[in-house]
Tab-separated table of C-alpha atoms in Angstrom:
chain	number	residue	atom	x	y	z
A	1	MET	CA	-91.825	9.387	-14.817
A	2	GLY	CA	-93.679	6.164	-15.548
A	3	SER	CA	-93.654	2.985	-13.478
A	4	ASP	CA	-90.861	1.394	-15.515
A	5	PRO	CA	-87.487	2.849	-14.564
A	6	ILE	CA	-84.999	4.629	-16.756
A	7	LEU	CA	-81.696	2.943	-15.969
A	8	GLY	CA	-78.462	4.840	-15.685
A	9	ILE	CA	-75.379	3.193	-17.169
A	10	LEU	CA	-71.967	4.770	-16.660
A	11	LEU	CA	-69.228	3.665	-19.049
A	12	ALA	CA	-65.974	3.628	-17.072
A	13	ALA	CA	-63.986	0.902	-18.824
A	14	GLY	CA	-61.863	2.911	-21.234
A	15	SER	CA	-58.105	2.507	-21.435
A	16	SER	CA	-57.276	6.225	-20.946
A	17	THR	CA	-54.735	6.003	-23.763
A	18	ARG	CA	-54.772	9.703	-24.649
A	19	PHE	CA	-54.555	10.673	-20.987
A	20	GLY	CA	-51.432	8.623	-20.359
A	21	GLY	CA	-52.675	6.977	-17.156
A	22	HIS	CA	-55.782	5.984	-15.209
A	23	LYS	CA	-57.614	9.282	-15.626
A	24	LEU	CA	-60.779	8.151	-13.855
A	25	SER	CA	-58.897	8.037	-10.544
A	26	HIS	CA	-57.859	11.691	-10.812
A	27	LEU	CA	-59.496	13.837	-8.189
A	28	ILE	CA	-62.063	16.439	-9.192
A	29	ASP	CA	-63.003	18.553	-6.176
A	30	GLY	CA	-61.538	15.868	-3.928
A	31	MET	CA	-63.410	12.952	-5.525
A	32	PRO	CA	-62.156	10.431	-8.111
A	33	MET	CA	-63.485	11.424	-11.531
A	34	ALA	CA	-65.395	8.147	-12.043
A	35	LEU	CA	-67.038	8.417	-8.624
A	36	ARG	CA	-68.063	12.017	-9.226
A	37	SER	CA	-69.650	11.049	-12.561
A	38	ALA	CA	-71.376	8.018	-11.036
A	39	MET	CA	-72.777	9.984	-8.106
A	40	ALA	CA	-74.301	12.536	-10.485
A	41	VAL	CA	-76.164	9.744	-12.302
A	42	LYS	CA	-77.203	8.139	-9.011
A	43	SER	CA	-78.434	11.487	-7.709
A	44	ALA	CA	-80.475	11.998	-10.868
A	45	LEU	CA	-81.914	8.508	-11.352
A	46	GLY	CA	-81.636	6.797	-7.977
A	47	ALA	CA	-79.287	4.095	-9.229
A	48	VAL	CA	-76.514	3.565	-11.736
A	49	LEU	CA	-74.723	0.548	-13.163
A	50	VAL	CA	-71.029	1.333	-13.573
A	51	ALA	CA	-69.207	-0.664	-16.254
A	52	MET	CA	-65.502	-0.994	-15.371
A	53	ARG	CA	-62.475	-2.994	-16.487
A	54	PRO	CA	-61.754	-6.152	-14.469
A	55	GLY	CA	-59.347	-5.413	-11.642
A	56	ASP	CA	-59.938	-1.662	-11.687
A	57	ALA	CA	-58.610	-0.346	-8.372
A	58	LEU	CA	-61.480	2.156	-8.195
A	59	ALA	CA	-64.181	-0.528	-8.014
A	60	PRO	CA	-64.083	-0.903	-4.199
A	61	THR	CA	-64.448	2.878	-3.816
A	62	LEU	CA	-67.563	2.887	-5.971
A	63	LEU	CA	-68.997	-0.188	-4.273
A	64	ALA	CA	-68.498	1.501	-0.877
A	65	GLN	CA	-70.779	4.307	-2.078
A	66	GLY	CA	-73.587	1.846	-2.825
A	67	LEU	CA	-73.035	1.850	-6.566
A	68	ASP	CA	-73.581	-1.240	-8.697
A	69	VAL	CA	-70.409	-2.196	-10.555
A	70	ILE	CA	-70.006	-4.695	-13.375
A	71	CYS	CA	-66.530	-5.838	-14.403
A	72	CYS	CA	-66.599	-5.923	-18.193
A	73	ASP	CA	-64.297	-8.555	-19.622
A	74	ARG	CA	-65.342	-7.256	-23.053
A	75	ALA	CA	-63.801	-3.836	-22.304
A	76	PRO	CA	-60.770	-4.457	-24.570
A	77	GLU	CA	-63.207	-4.601	-27.523
A	78	GLY	CA	-64.067	-0.955	-26.912
A	79	MET	CA	-67.152	1.001	-25.966
A	80	GLY	CA	-69.543	-1.182	-27.982
A	81	GLY	CA	-68.578	-4.396	-26.203
A	82	THR	CA	-68.650	-2.661	-22.829
A	83	LEU	CA	-72.087	-1.165	-23.424
A	84	ALA	CA	-73.500	-4.471	-24.678
A	85	GLN	CA	-72.231	-6.250	-21.571
A	86	ALA	CA	-73.656	-3.544	-19.302
A	87	ILE	CA	-77.087	-3.731	-20.963
A	88	ALA	CA	-77.020	-7.518	-20.566
A	89	ALA	CA	-76.275	-7.138	-16.843
A	90	ALA	CA	-78.930	-4.474	-16.244
A	91	PRO	CA	-82.216	-5.422	-14.577
A	92	SER	CA	-84.946	-6.253	-17.068
A	93	GLY	CA	-88.088	-4.215	-17.509
A	94	ALA	CA	-86.485	-0.813	-18.046
A	95	ALA	CA	-88.356	1.799	-20.059
A	96	GLY	CA	-85.036	3.042	-21.348
A	97	TYR	CA	-81.429	3.830	-20.585
A	98	VAL	CA	-79.368	6.924	-19.941
A	99	ILE	CA	-75.815	6.212	-21.113
A	100	ALA	CA	-73.259	8.445	-19.396
A	101	LEU	CA	-69.480	8.633	-19.707
A	102	ALA	CA	-67.215	8.526	-16.657
A	103	ASP	CA	-64.828	11.081	-18.150
A	104	MET	CA	-67.549	13.755	-18.141
A	105	PRO	CA	-67.617	14.619	-14.416
A	106	PHE	CA	-69.111	18.094	-14.720
A	107	ILE	CA	-72.642	17.179	-15.851
A	108	ARG	CA	-75.285	18.312	-13.384
A	109	PRO	CA	-77.847	15.796	-12.103
A	110	ALA	CA	-80.625	18.071	-13.397
A	111	SER	CA	-79.377	17.584	-16.965
A	112	ILE	CA	-79.363	13.805	-16.522
A	113	ARG	CA	-82.891	13.939	-15.090
A	114	ALA	CA	-84.035	16.011	-18.061
A	115	VAL	CA	-82.798	13.354	-20.505
A	116	ALA	CA	-84.464	10.579	-18.492
A	117	ALA	CA	-87.703	12.564	-18.341
A	118	ALA	CA	-87.707	12.929	-22.125
A	119	ILE	CA	-87.371	9.143	-22.552
A	120	ALA	CA	-90.035	8.501	-19.900
A	121	GLY	CA	-92.264	10.967	-21.732
A	122	GLY	CA	-92.117	9.005	-24.987
A	123	ALA	CA	-88.934	10.128	-26.758
A	124	VAL	CA	-86.985	7.245	-28.304
A	125	LEU	CA	-83.679	9.131	-28.284
A	126	ALA	CA	-82.814	12.128	-26.117
A	127	ALA	CA	-79.795	14.230	-25.270
A	128	PRO	CA	-79.079	17.550	-23.578
A	129	CYS	CA	-78.363	20.585	-25.705
A	130	TYR	CA	-76.250	23.515	-24.487
A	131	ARG	CA	-76.229	26.657	-26.632
A	132	GLY	CA	-77.211	24.701	-29.728
A	133	GLU	CA	-74.702	21.855	-29.318
A	134	ARG	CA	-75.752	18.319	-28.467
A	135	GLY	CA	-74.052	16.871	-25.444
A	136	HIS	CA	-74.117	13.883	-23.103
A	137	PRO	CA	-75.543	11.746	-21.624
A	138	VAL	CA	-77.697	10.112	-24.277
A	139	GLY	CA	-81.024	8.472	-23.524
A	140	LEU	CA	-82.355	5.511	-25.498
A	141	ALA	CA	-85.783	3.930	-25.186
A	142	ALA	CA	-86.144	0.220	-24.427
A	143	ARG	CA	-86.932	-0.457	-28.087
A	144	TYR	CA	-83.180	-0.296	-28.723
A	145	CYS	CA	-82.355	-3.027	-26.182
A	146	GLU	CA	-81.658	-5.773	-28.737
A	147	GLU	CA	-79.487	-3.498	-30.849
A	148	LEU	CA	-77.524	-2.420	-27.782
A	149	LEU	CA	-76.987	-6.054	-26.792
A	150	ALA	CA	-75.550	-6.739	-30.255
A	151	LEU	CA	-72.981	-3.910	-30.167
A	152	GLN	CA	-69.331	-4.711	-30.835
A	153	GLY	CA	-66.133	-2.762	-31.282
A	154	ASP	CA	-65.536	0.799	-30.166
A	155	ALA	CA	-68.432	2.718	-31.731
A	156	GLY	CA	-70.868	2.389	-28.843
A	157	ALA	CA	-74.353	3.527	-29.781
A	158	ARG	CA	-73.039	6.062	-32.300
A	159	ALA	CA	-74.388	4.195	-35.349
A	160	ILE	CA	-77.875	3.983	-33.831
A	161	ILE	CA	-77.861	7.665	-32.980
A	162	LYS	CA	-76.627	8.633	-36.447
A	163	ARG	CA	-79.147	6.410	-38.225
A	164	ASP	CA	-82.089	7.667	-36.160
A	165	ALA	CA	-80.937	11.277	-35.783
A	166	ALA	CA	-84.337	12.529	-36.940
A	167	LEU	CA	-85.880	10.888	-33.867
A	168	MET	CA	-83.567	12.652	-31.399
A	169	THR	CA	-85.237	14.888	-28.820
A	170	LEU	CA	-82.881	17.643	-27.699
A	171	VAL	CA	-83.455	19.013	-24.207
A	172	ASP	CA	-82.144	22.528	-23.673
A	173	VAL	CA	-80.058	22.796	-20.501
A	174	ASP	CA	-78.025	25.582	-18.933
A	175	ASP	CA	-75.126	23.245	-18.232
A	176	ALA	CA	-71.808	23.509	-20.056
A	177	GLY	CA	-70.787	20.248	-18.378
A	178	VAL	CA	-72.779	18.275	-20.947
A	179	LEU	CA	-70.077	19.190	-23.497
A	180	ARG	CA	-66.997	18.902	-21.290
A	181	ASP	CA	-65.024	15.668	-21.266
A	182	ILE	CA	-61.556	14.850	-19.981
A	183	ASP	CA	-59.381	13.272	-22.676
A	184	THR	CA	-55.923	14.599	-21.771
A	185	PRO	CA	-54.362	16.161	-18.643
A	186	ALA	CA	-54.795	19.561	-20.304
A	187	ASP	CA	-58.579	19.093	-19.999
A	188	LEU	CA	-58.412	18.943	-16.201
A	189	PRO	CA	-59.369	22.025	-14.184
A	190	PRO	CA	-56.294	24.194	-13.469
A	191	ARG	CA	-56.274	23.415	-9.734
A	192	VAL	CA	-56.162	19.669	-10.548
A	193	ASN	CA	-53.664	20.022	-13.367
A	194	GLY	CA	-51.309	22.184	-11.324
A	195	ALA	CA	-51.544	25.074	-13.782
């Protein structure tokens, strides 16, 4: 990759409404879901900025693992406000961003690296693709920085991605985790869910 870094940003400030509790603290293979997701991004990119709600009890656990955590007071606005605040807090000079979701703990670091490599190689938008379906995380080149800083509400970068869909570089991966998120307790692995 080039000399300018691709920054990893993990969105972990959701309210877990559909889950019925603080889903990001649920253990996946003995590790809180948010920590597992963050460590995958850190393993892939060397660093990750984790955007969390103020007062989140998981923050000390993530900090103890050497992760950078930002407490997003804009979290109640939704994903857009959270992402804008995270981009504002990120170090300047990035060549792009890989935006990951904390409720997708099964993504392999290799898939995250592949997205970052596509952005570093000149793609303006990139995402992994598993068996023809686009997944997460999503990479955005630095040219989108101002638009990301202006985000509001709960849409995140969805409008940018939809508008510029023709510019999206899909990276084929053999990783079903890029499609697998945890929205409700039924989405947890059986051994975690007690089934």
